[in-house]
Coordinates of C-alpha atoms in Angstrom, one line a residue:
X25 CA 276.9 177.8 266.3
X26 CA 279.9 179.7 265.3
X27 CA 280.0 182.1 262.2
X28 CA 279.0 180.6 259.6
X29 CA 280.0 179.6 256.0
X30 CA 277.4 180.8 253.5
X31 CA 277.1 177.5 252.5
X32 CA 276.2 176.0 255.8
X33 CA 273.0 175.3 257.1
X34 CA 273.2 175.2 260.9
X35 CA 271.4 172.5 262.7
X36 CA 269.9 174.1 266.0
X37 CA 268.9 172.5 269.3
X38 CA 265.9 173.6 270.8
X39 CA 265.6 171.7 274.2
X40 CA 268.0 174.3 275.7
X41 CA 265.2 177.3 274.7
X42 CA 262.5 174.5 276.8
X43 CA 264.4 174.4 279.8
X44 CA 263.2 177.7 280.9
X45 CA 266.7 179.3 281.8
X46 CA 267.3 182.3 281.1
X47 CA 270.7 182.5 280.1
X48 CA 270.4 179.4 277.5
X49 CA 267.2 180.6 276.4
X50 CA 269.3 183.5 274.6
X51 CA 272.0 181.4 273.9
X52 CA 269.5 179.3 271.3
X53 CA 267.7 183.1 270.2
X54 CA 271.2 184.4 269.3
X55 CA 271.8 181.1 266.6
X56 CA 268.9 181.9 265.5
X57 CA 269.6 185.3 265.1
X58 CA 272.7 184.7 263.5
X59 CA 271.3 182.3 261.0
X60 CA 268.7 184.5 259.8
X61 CA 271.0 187.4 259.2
X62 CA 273.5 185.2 257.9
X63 CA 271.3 182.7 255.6
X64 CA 268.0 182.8 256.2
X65 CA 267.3 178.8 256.8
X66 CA 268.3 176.4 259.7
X67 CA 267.0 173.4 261.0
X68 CA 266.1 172.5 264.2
X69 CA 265.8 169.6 266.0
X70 CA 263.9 168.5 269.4
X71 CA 261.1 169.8 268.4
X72 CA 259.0 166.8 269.7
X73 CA 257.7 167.4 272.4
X74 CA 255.8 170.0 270.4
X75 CA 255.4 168.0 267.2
X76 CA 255.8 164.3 267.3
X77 CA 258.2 162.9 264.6
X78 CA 255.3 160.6 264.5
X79 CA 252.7 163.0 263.8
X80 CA 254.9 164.1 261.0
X81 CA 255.7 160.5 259.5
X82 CA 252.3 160.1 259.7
X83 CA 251.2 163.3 257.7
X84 CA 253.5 162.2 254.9
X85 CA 251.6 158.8 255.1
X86 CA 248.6 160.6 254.5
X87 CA 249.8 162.8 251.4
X88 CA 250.7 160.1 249.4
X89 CA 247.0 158.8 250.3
X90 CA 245.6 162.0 248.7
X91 CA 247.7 162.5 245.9
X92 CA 247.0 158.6 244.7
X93 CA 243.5 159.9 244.2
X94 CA 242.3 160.6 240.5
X95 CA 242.6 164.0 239.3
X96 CA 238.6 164.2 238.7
X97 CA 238.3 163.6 242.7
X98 CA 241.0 165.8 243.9
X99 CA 240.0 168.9 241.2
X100 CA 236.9 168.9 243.7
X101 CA 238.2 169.9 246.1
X102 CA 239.5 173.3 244.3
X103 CA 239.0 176.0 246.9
X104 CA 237.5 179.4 246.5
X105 CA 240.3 181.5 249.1
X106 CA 243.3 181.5 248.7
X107 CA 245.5 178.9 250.7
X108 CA 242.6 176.9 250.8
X109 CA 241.8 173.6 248.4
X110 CA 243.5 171.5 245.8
X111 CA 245.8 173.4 243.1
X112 CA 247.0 171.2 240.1
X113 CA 250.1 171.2 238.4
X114 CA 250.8 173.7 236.8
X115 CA 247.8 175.9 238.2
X116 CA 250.7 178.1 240.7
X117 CA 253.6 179.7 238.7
X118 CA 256.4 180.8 241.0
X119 CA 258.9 181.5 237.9
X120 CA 257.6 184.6 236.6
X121 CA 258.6 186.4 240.3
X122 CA 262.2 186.8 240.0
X123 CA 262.3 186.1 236.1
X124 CA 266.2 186.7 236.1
X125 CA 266.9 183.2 238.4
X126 CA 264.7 181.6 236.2
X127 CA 265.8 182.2 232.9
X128 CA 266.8 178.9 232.4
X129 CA 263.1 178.1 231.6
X130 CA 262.3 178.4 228.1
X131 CA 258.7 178.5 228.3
X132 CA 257.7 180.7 231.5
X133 CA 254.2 180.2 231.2
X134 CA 253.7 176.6 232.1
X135 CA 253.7 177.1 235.7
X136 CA 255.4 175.1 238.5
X137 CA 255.8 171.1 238.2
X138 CA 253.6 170.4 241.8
X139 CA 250.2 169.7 242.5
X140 CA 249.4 170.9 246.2
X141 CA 246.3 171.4 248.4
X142 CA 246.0 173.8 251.5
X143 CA 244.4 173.8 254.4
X144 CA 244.0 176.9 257.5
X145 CA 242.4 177.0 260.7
X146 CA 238.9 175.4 260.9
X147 CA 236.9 179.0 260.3
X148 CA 232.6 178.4 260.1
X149 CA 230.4 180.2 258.7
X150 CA 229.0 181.4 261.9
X151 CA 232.6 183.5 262.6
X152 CA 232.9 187.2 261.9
X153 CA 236.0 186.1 260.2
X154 CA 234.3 183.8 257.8
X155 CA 234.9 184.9 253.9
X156 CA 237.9 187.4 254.7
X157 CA 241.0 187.0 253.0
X158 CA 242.9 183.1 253.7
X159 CA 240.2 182.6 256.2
X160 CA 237.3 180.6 255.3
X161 CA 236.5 177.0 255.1
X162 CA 238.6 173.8 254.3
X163 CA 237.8 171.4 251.7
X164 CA 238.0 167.6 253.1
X165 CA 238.7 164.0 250.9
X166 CA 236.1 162.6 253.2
X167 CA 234.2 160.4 250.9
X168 CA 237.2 159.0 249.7
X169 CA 239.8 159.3 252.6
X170 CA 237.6 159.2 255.4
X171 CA 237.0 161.7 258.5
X172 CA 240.3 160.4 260.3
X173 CA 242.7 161.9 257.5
X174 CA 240.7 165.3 257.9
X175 CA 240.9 165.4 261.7
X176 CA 245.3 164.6 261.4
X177 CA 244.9 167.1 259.3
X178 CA 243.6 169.2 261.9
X179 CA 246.1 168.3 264.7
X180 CA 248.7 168.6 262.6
X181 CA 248.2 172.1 261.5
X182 CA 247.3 172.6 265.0
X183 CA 250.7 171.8 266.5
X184 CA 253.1 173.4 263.7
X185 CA 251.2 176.3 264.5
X186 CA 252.3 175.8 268.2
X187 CA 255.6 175.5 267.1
X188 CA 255.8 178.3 265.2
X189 CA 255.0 180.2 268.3
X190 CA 257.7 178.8 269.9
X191 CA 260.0 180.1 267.2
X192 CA 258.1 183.6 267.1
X193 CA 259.6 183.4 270.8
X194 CA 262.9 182.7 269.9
X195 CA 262.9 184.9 267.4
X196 CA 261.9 188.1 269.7
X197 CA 264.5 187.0 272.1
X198 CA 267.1 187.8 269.0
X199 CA 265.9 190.9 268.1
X200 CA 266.4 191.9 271.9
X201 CA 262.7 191.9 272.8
X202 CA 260.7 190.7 275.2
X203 CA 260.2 187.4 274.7
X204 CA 256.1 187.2 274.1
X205 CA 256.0 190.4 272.0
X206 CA 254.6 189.0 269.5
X207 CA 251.7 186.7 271.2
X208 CA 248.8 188.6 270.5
X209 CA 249.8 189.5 266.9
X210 CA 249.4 185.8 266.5
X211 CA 246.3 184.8 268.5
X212 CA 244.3 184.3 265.3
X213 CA 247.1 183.4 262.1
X214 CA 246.0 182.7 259.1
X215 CA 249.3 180.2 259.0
X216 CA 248.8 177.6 256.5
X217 CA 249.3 173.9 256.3
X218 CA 250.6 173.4 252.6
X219 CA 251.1 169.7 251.6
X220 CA 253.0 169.3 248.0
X221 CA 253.6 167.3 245.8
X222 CA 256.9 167.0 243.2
X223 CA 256.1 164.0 240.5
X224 CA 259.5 163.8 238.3
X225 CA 259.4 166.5 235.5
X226 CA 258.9 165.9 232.1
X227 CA 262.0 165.2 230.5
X228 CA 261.6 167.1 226.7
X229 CA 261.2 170.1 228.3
X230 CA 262.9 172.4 231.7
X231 CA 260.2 172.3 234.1
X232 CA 261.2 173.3 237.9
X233 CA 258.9 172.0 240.5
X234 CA 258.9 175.7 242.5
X235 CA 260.1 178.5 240.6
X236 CA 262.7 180.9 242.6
X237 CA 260.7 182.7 245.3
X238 CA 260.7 183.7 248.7
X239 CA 258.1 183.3 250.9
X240 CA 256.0 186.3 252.0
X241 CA 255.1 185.3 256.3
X242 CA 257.3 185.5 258.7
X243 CA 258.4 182.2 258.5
X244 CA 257.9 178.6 257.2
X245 CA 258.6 175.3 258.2
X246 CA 258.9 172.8 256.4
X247 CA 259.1 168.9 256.8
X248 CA 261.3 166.9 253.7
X249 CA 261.6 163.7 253.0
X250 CA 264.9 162.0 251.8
X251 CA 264.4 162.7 247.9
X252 CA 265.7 166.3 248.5
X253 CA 265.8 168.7 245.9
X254 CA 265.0 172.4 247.9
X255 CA 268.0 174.8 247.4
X256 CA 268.7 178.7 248.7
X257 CA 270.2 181.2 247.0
X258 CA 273.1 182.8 249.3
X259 CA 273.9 186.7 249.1
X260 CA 276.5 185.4 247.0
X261 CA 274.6 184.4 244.4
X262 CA 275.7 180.8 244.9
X263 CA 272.4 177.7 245.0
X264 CA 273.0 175.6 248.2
X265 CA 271.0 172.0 248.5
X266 CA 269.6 171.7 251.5
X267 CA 270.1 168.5 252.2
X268 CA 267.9 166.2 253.9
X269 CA 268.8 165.4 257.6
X270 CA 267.0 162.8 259.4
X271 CA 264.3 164.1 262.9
X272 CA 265.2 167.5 261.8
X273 CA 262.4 170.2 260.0
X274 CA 263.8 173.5 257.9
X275 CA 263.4 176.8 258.9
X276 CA 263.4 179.5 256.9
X277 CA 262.5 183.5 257.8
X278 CA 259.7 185.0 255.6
X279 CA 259.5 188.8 254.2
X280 CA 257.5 189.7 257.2
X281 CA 260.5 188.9 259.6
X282 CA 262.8 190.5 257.2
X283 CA 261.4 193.5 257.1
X284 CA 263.1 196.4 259.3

């Protein structure tokens, strides 16, 4: 990846990093590098062998099972920590964070246009870390959706979090560390699995489906389908779509990593 243009979102390979030399190994950290300092998103592709592009066609299978429940069924599953449970729409408000990129919202106190429900690492009560902050139990459609959807559920989470340890790797290779420096800051995340939903807003009245926001971890990825409609705001000033690009997942760097 050369220098970028502000409004290009680079598309990065990651078999080189799984090839275990050295040299191309740093070659993939320093496009990384780059895009974080440059833009703050990038997609990557060849990431199966970590995460199955089936696995992921298959969670988005299952969301649209969920989100065809009735509201009375999904409100159950309401959770009491946050990042945990069923939000409705409305219930989060993103737009009252940076006010100023919002102001094309007349009425800032309806909240975002998505329904969404959460899930972490499987955490009993039996666990010291049981009750602390986004650690806790999940909330499962079982009676309706069956113990199957929970345990994808599961797996899923289970290997975007082993990706994301991969890019932690990649990541620490940029910033000219060693490579597993961040391992055992990681051993126990509290890294969630967030599964949206964006029905079409209401037409009488500006709604946005996320209000302008940036997201506080050290990074997030995120699987799209082809309807589209994320967007970044460059140093410029200037909204970019990302657009939707077929076996490929967004990446974008949280505060955490941002911080210096």
């Amino acid at each position: 990846v050369i220098k970028m243009k502000e409004t290009e979102i680079p598309v990065i390979d990651l078999a080189p990093f799984s090839c275990g030399d050295e040299e191309q190994k740093k070659k993939v950290a320093k496009e990384v590098y780059d895009a974080c300092s440059d833009i703050g998103f990038f997609l990557i592709r060849n990431y199966e062998s970590v995460l199955p592009q089936e696995k992921i066609d298959r969670m988005f299978t299952n969301l649209r099972r969920f989100f065809e429940l009735p509201l009375d069924v999904k409100v159950k599953l309401k959770g009491t920590q946050p990042n945990r449970g069923y939000f409705k729409i409305g219930e989060e408000n993103l737009t009252t964070i940076y006010t100023e990129l919002n102001e094309v919202l007349v009425n800032k106190e309806l909240g975002d246009y998505k329904e969404g429900v959460d899930i972490g690492r499987e955490i009993g009560p039996d666990s010291h870390e049981y009750g602390l902050i986004f650690r806790g139990g999940n909330n499962w459609p079982i009676e309706e959706l069956g113990k199957e959807w929970k345990e994808e559920a599961i797996e899923y989470h289970e290997l975007a979090t082993a990706l994301c340890h991969i890019l932690l790797r990649i990541f620490a290779l940029g910033l000219q560390m060693d490579e597993y420096w961040f391992e055992d800051k990681i051993d126990k995340p509290m890294s969630s699995l967030r599964m949206l939903h964006y029905p079409p807003a209401p037409k009488d009245e500006p709604r946005f489906g996320c209000g302008a926001h940036s997201d506080y971890g050290c990074c997030t990825i995120l699987a799209q389908d082809a309807v589209g409609g994320l967007q970044l705001l460059t140093a410029a000033g200037k909204w970019v779509d990302i657009k939707h690009v077929p076996n490929t997942l967004v990446v974008n760097v949280g505060d955490m990593m941002q911080r210096r």
